Amino acid sequence: GDSVTQMEGPVTLSEEAFLTINCTYTATGYPSLFWYVQYPGEGLQLLLKATKADDKGSNKGFEATYRKETTSFHLEKGSVQVSDSAVYFCALSDPVTRNQFYFGTGTSLTVIP
Amino acid sequence: GAGVSQTPSNKVTEKGKYVELRCDPISGHTALYWYRQSLGQGPEFLIYFQGTGAADDSGLPNDRFFAVRPEGSVSTLKIQRTERGDSAVYLCASSSTDRRTEAFFGQGTRLTVV
């Protein structure tokens, strides 16, 4: 069945460091891929998405490219800020069945000044 | 409203009691999802509605859990004979008919069974 595996945390970085959070997926069809973010005390928010192979999603300086050949959707940011401290979730959705969104276990990021 | 609204935001109940959690999705969204999130974990799928019908309830853990969406808008998740293991944040999300769009999540209801 469909599933998402993401890099375990927690991750601690200094401000302005480069961030990569790995995400790989298993899917029977051609899923849409998402990164959600959960800031402390807040609900899940969509960060970015990509709906087909080779698409790049981007938002707030974060980027992720849908790589069908490696079944990956790694999240990157060139220079993190303290305000990026949050939990990041990789997710996929099968556009045919749409019966659910499959989430990874989340990666906690803490950025220190 | 502008977003998905869930009430109550917090619920404390005694073991064995019945609880109802409400979700008001974004207007016009036909797809509605319930998820459960335990501390340090990702959201765990419970049930999916397309319109008024439960299109997929494979994530409901047992028959103590039930959800309805009688008019295709507001949904209620019902838990009978609550157990301490039911303590979690219950998330509701809605999505439009466009099959490639994301799900929009509410703030969740934190359920604590004592």
GROMACS .gro file of C-alpha atoms in nm:
model
  227
    1GLY     CA    1   0.000   0.000   0.000
    2ASP     CA    2   0.088   0.367  -0.006
    3SER     CA    3   0.326   0.497   0.260
    4VAL     CA    4   0.572   0.772   0.344
    5THR     CA    5   0.904   0.739   0.523
    6GLN     CA    6   1.078   1.047   0.647
    7MET     CA    7   1.398   1.124   0.826
    8GLU     CA    8   1.376   1.093   1.200
    9GLY     CA    9   1.461   1.385   1.419
   10PRO     CA   10   1.502   1.583   1.613
   11VAL     CA   11   1.717   1.811   1.402
   12THR     CA   12   1.897   2.106   1.558
   13LEU     CA   13   2.062   2.367   1.338
   14SER     CA   14   2.220   2.705   1.383
   15GLU     CA   15   2.057   3.002   1.217
   16GLU     CA   16   2.150   3.039   0.847
   17ALA     CA   17   2.249   2.672   0.818
   18PHE     CA   18   2.135   2.456   0.526
   19LEU     CA   19   1.844   2.222   0.589
   20THR     CA   20   1.755   1.890   0.429
   21ILE     CA   21   1.479   1.664   0.555
   22ASN     CA   22   1.457   1.340   0.360
   23CYS     CA   23   1.129   1.187   0.249
   24THR     CA   24   1.070   0.880   0.037
   25TYR     CA   25   0.741   0.728  -0.062
   26THR     CA   26   0.579   0.409  -0.181
   27ALA     CA   27   0.274   0.435  -0.402
   28THR     CA   28   0.094   0.218  -0.654
   29GLY     CA   29   0.002   0.505  -0.883
   30TYR     CA   30   0.116   0.862  -0.936
   31PRO     CA   31   0.060   1.042  -0.608
   32SER     CA   32   0.055   1.408  -0.524
   33LEU     CA   33   0.319   1.496  -0.266
   34PHE     CA   34   0.305   1.751   0.015
   35TRP     CA   35   0.503   1.898   0.298
   36TYR     CA   36   0.301   2.016   0.596
   37VAL     CA   37   0.438   2.217   0.889
   38GLN     CA   38   0.315   2.233   1.246
   39TYR     CA   39   0.441   2.531   1.445
   40PRO     CA   40   0.432   2.508   1.825
   41GLY     CA   41   0.075   2.529   1.949
   42GLU     CA   42  -0.072   2.550   1.599
   43GLY     CA   43  -0.246   2.321   1.353
   44LEU     CA   44  -0.107   2.157   1.041
   45GLN     CA   45  -0.045   2.397   0.754
   46LEU     CA   46   0.047   2.318   0.398
   47LEU     CA   47   0.401   2.432   0.324
   48LEU     CA   48   0.434   2.321  -0.038
   49LYS     CA   49   0.319   2.058  -0.285
   50ALA     CA   50   0.400   1.892  -0.616
   51THR     CA   51   0.149   1.701  -0.824
   52LYS     CA   52   0.361   1.532  -1.091
   53ALA     CA   53   0.712   1.405  -1.153
   54ASP     CA   54   0.987   1.670  -1.177
   55ASP     CA   55   0.760   1.939  -1.033
   56LYS     CA   56   0.925   2.162  -0.774
   57GLY     CA   57   0.716   2.298  -0.491
   58SER     CA   58   0.839   2.609  -0.313
   59ASN     CA   59   0.725   2.842  -0.039
   60LYS     CA   60   0.891   3.064   0.226
   61GLY     CA   61   1.236   2.969   0.097
   62PHE     CA   62   1.166   2.596   0.123
   63GLU     CA   63   1.181   2.373  -0.184
   64ALA     CA   64   1.114   2.010  -0.268
   65THR     CA   65   1.134   1.832  -0.604
   66TYR     CA   66   0.916   1.533  -0.694
   67ARG     CA   67   1.165   1.265  -0.804
   68LYS     CA   68   0.986   0.964  -0.949
   69GLU     CA   69   1.306   0.774  -1.025
   70THR     CA   70   1.413   0.780  -0.661
   71THR     CA   71   1.058   0.804  -0.516
   72SER     CA   72   1.168   1.099  -0.309
   73PHE     CA   73   1.048   1.446  -0.211
   74HIS     CA   74   1.324   1.589   0.008
   75LEU     CA   75   1.265   1.924   0.176
   76GLU     CA   76   1.544   2.183   0.156
   77LYS     CA   77   1.610   2.537   0.265
   78GLY     CA   78   1.930   2.725   0.205
   79SER     CA   79   1.932   2.937   0.521
   80VAL     CA   80   1.706   2.852   0.813
   81GLN     CA   81   1.574   3.102   1.064
   82VAL     CA   82   1.469   3.065   1.427
   83SER     CA   83   1.109   3.107   1.312
   84ASP     CA   84   1.139   2.786   1.107
   85SER     CA   85   1.145   2.582   1.426
   86ALA     CA   86   0.852   2.342   1.390
   87VAL     CA   87   0.760   1.984   1.307
   88TYR     CA   88   0.760   1.898   0.936
   89PHE     CA   89   0.547   1.621   0.787
   90CYS     CA   90   0.581   1.467   0.443
   91ALA     CA   91   0.255   1.337   0.297
   92LEU     CA   92   0.111   1.185  -0.017
   93SER     CA   93  -0.230   1.152  -0.172
   94ASP     CA   94  -0.345   0.916  -0.442
   95PRO     CA   95  -0.542   1.138  -0.683
   96VAL     CA   96  -0.746   0.840  -0.804
   97THR     CA   97  -0.883   0.709  -0.477
   98ARG     CA   98  -0.837   1.024  -0.264
   99ASN     CA   99  -0.938   0.812   0.030
  100GLN     CA  100  -0.671   0.949   0.257
  101PHE     CA  101  -0.352   1.145   0.291
  102TYR     CA  102  -0.062   0.931   0.412
  103PHE     CA  103   0.171   1.107   0.653
  104GLY     CA  104   0.521   1.042   0.771
  105THR     CA  105   0.600   1.045   1.141
  106GLY     CA  106   0.726   1.402   1.136
  107THR     CA  107   1.068   1.563   1.183
  108SER     CA  108   1.116   1.815   1.460
  109LEU     CA  109   1.342   2.106   1.367
  110THR     CA  110   1.491   2.347   1.619
  111VAL     CA  111   1.690   2.643   1.493
  112ILE     CA  112   1.913   2.814   1.746
  113PRO     CA  113   2.037   3.174   1.713
  114GLY     CA  114  -1.588   3.045   0.784
  115ALA     CA  115  -1.248   3.088   0.632
  116GLY     CA  116  -1.101   2.765   0.758
  117VAL     CA  117  -1.186   2.428   0.910
  118SER     CA  118  -1.337   2.475   1.253
  119GLN     CA  119  -1.330   2.209   1.524
  120THR     CA  120  -1.508   2.216   1.856
  121PRO     CA  121  -1.437   2.182   2.137
  122SER     CA  122  -1.068   2.266   2.129
  123ASN     CA  123  -1.016   2.065   2.446
  124LYS     CA  124  -1.223   1.789   2.602
  125VAL     CA  125  -1.157   1.605   2.926
  126THR     CA  126  -1.378   1.308   2.995
  127GLU     CA  127  -1.390   1.017   3.233
  128LYS     CA  128  -1.316   0.665   3.121
  129GLY     CA  129  -1.629   0.495   2.996
  130LYS     CA  130  -1.810   0.814   2.893
  131TYR     CA  131  -1.937   0.905   2.547
  132VAL     CA  132  -1.795   1.202   2.356
  133GLU     CA  133  -1.876   1.387   2.036
  134LEU     CA  134  -1.627   1.595   1.844
  135ARG     CA  135  -1.749   1.837   1.581
  136CYS     CA  136  -1.593   1.950   1.254
  137ASP     CA  137  -1.716   2.235   1.032
  138PRO     CA  138  -1.528   2.213   0.700
  139ILE     CA  139  -1.451   2.485   0.450
  140SER     CA  140  -1.766   2.577   0.264
  141GLY     CA  141  -1.801   2.385  -0.062
  142HIS     CA  142  -1.547   2.117   0.023
  143THR     CA  143  -1.700   1.776  -0.049
  144ALA     CA  144  -1.418   1.566   0.096
  145LEU     CA  145  -1.379   1.547   0.473
  146TYR     CA  146  -1.122   1.350   0.672
  147TRP     CA  147  -1.076   1.261   1.036
  148TYR     CA  148  -0.730   1.187   1.168
  149ARG     CA  149  -0.589   1.112   1.512
  150GLN     CA  150  -0.248   1.239   1.622
  151SER     CA  151  -0.070   1.105   1.925
  152LEU     CA  152   0.223   1.287   2.082
  153GLY     CA  153   0.531   1.270   1.864
  154GLN     CA  154   0.353   1.090   1.581
  155GLY     CA  155   0.216   1.180   1.243
  156PRO     CA  156  -0.157   1.201   1.178
  157GLU     CA  157  -0.322   0.860   1.163
  158PHE     CA  158  -0.614   0.821   0.924
  159LEU     CA  159  -0.955   0.736   1.069
  160ILE     CA  160  -1.228   0.798   0.812
  161TYR     CA  161  -1.299   0.976   0.484
  162PHE     CA  162  -1.630   1.122   0.365
  163GLN     CA  163  -1.715   1.214   0.009
  164GLY     CA  164  -2.035   1.412   0.047
  165THR     CA  165  -2.263   1.248   0.301
  166GLY     CA  166  -2.127   0.897   0.275
  167ALA     CA  167  -1.828   0.740   0.444
  168ALA     CA  168  -1.622   0.638   0.143
  169ASP     CA  169  -1.349   0.481   0.354
  170ASP     CA  170  -1.375   0.400   0.725
  171SER     CA  171  -1.087   0.153   0.730
  172GLY     CA  172  -0.892   0.359   0.983
  173LEU     CA  173  -1.148   0.345   1.262
  174PRO     CA  174  -0.979   0.139   1.534
  175ASN     CA  175  -1.289  -0.044   1.657
  176ASP     CA  176  -1.666  -0.024   1.677
  177ARG     CA  177  -1.655   0.231   1.961
  178PHE     CA  178  -1.569   0.491   1.699
  179PHE     CA  179  -1.830   0.624   1.457
  180ALA     CA  180  -1.862   0.934   1.243
  181VAL     CA  181  -2.147   1.097   1.054
  182ARG     CA  182  -2.191   1.375   0.803
  183PRO     CA  183  -2.567   1.382   0.746
  184GLU     CA  184  -2.594   1.688   0.523
  185GLY     CA  185  -2.256   1.671   0.353
  186SER     CA  186  -2.110   1.955   0.553
  187VAL     CA  187  -2.061   1.937   0.931
  188SER     CA  188  -1.928   1.608   1.063
  189THR     CA  189  -1.935   1.457   1.409
  190LEU     CA  190  -1.692   1.196   1.538
  191LYS     CA  191  -1.848   0.989   1.814
  192ILE     CA  192  -1.656   0.776   2.062
  193GLN     CA  193  -1.841   0.542   2.295
  194ARG     CA  194  -1.710   0.394   2.621
  195THR     CA  195  -1.393   0.602   2.604
  196GLU     CA  196  -1.065   0.449   2.714
  197ARG     CA  197  -0.744   0.617   2.831
  198GLY     CA  198  -0.579   0.502   2.509
  199ASP     CA  199  -0.819   0.721   2.312
  200SER     CA  200  -0.643   1.030   2.445
  201ALA     CA  201  -0.499   1.217   2.147
  202VAL     CA  202  -0.554   1.518   1.925
  203TYR     CA  203  -0.834   1.453   1.677
  204LEU     CA  204  -0.786   1.640   1.353
  205CYS     CA  205  -1.039   1.716   1.086
  206ALA     CA  206  -0.948   1.817   0.732
  207SER     CA  207  -1.143   1.907   0.420
  208SER     CA  208  -1.058   1.922   0.054
  209SER     CA  209  -1.218   2.033  -0.269
  210THR     CA  210  -1.328   1.818  -0.562
  211ASP     CA  211  -1.001   1.885  -0.745
  212ARG     CA  212  -0.824   1.557  -0.696
  213ARG     CA  213  -0.478   1.709  -0.673
  214THR     CA  214  -0.539   1.972  -0.410
  215GLU     CA  215  -0.424   1.957  -0.055
  216ALA     CA  216  -0.624   1.895   0.259
  217PHE     CA  217  -0.689   2.189   0.490
  218PHE     CA  218  -0.671   2.104   0.857
  219GLY     CA  219  -0.848   2.238   1.161
  220GLN     CA  220  -0.673   2.314   1.488
  221GLY     CA  221  -0.784   1.984   1.633
  222THR     CA  222  -0.964   1.871   1.947
  223ARG     CA  223  -0.739   1.754   2.229
  224LEU     CA  224  -0.919   1.467   2.397
  225THR     CA  225  -0.802   1.354   2.739
  226VAL     CA  226  -0.959   1.049   2.899
  227VAL     CA  227  -0.896   1.029   3.273
   0.00000   0.00000   0.00000
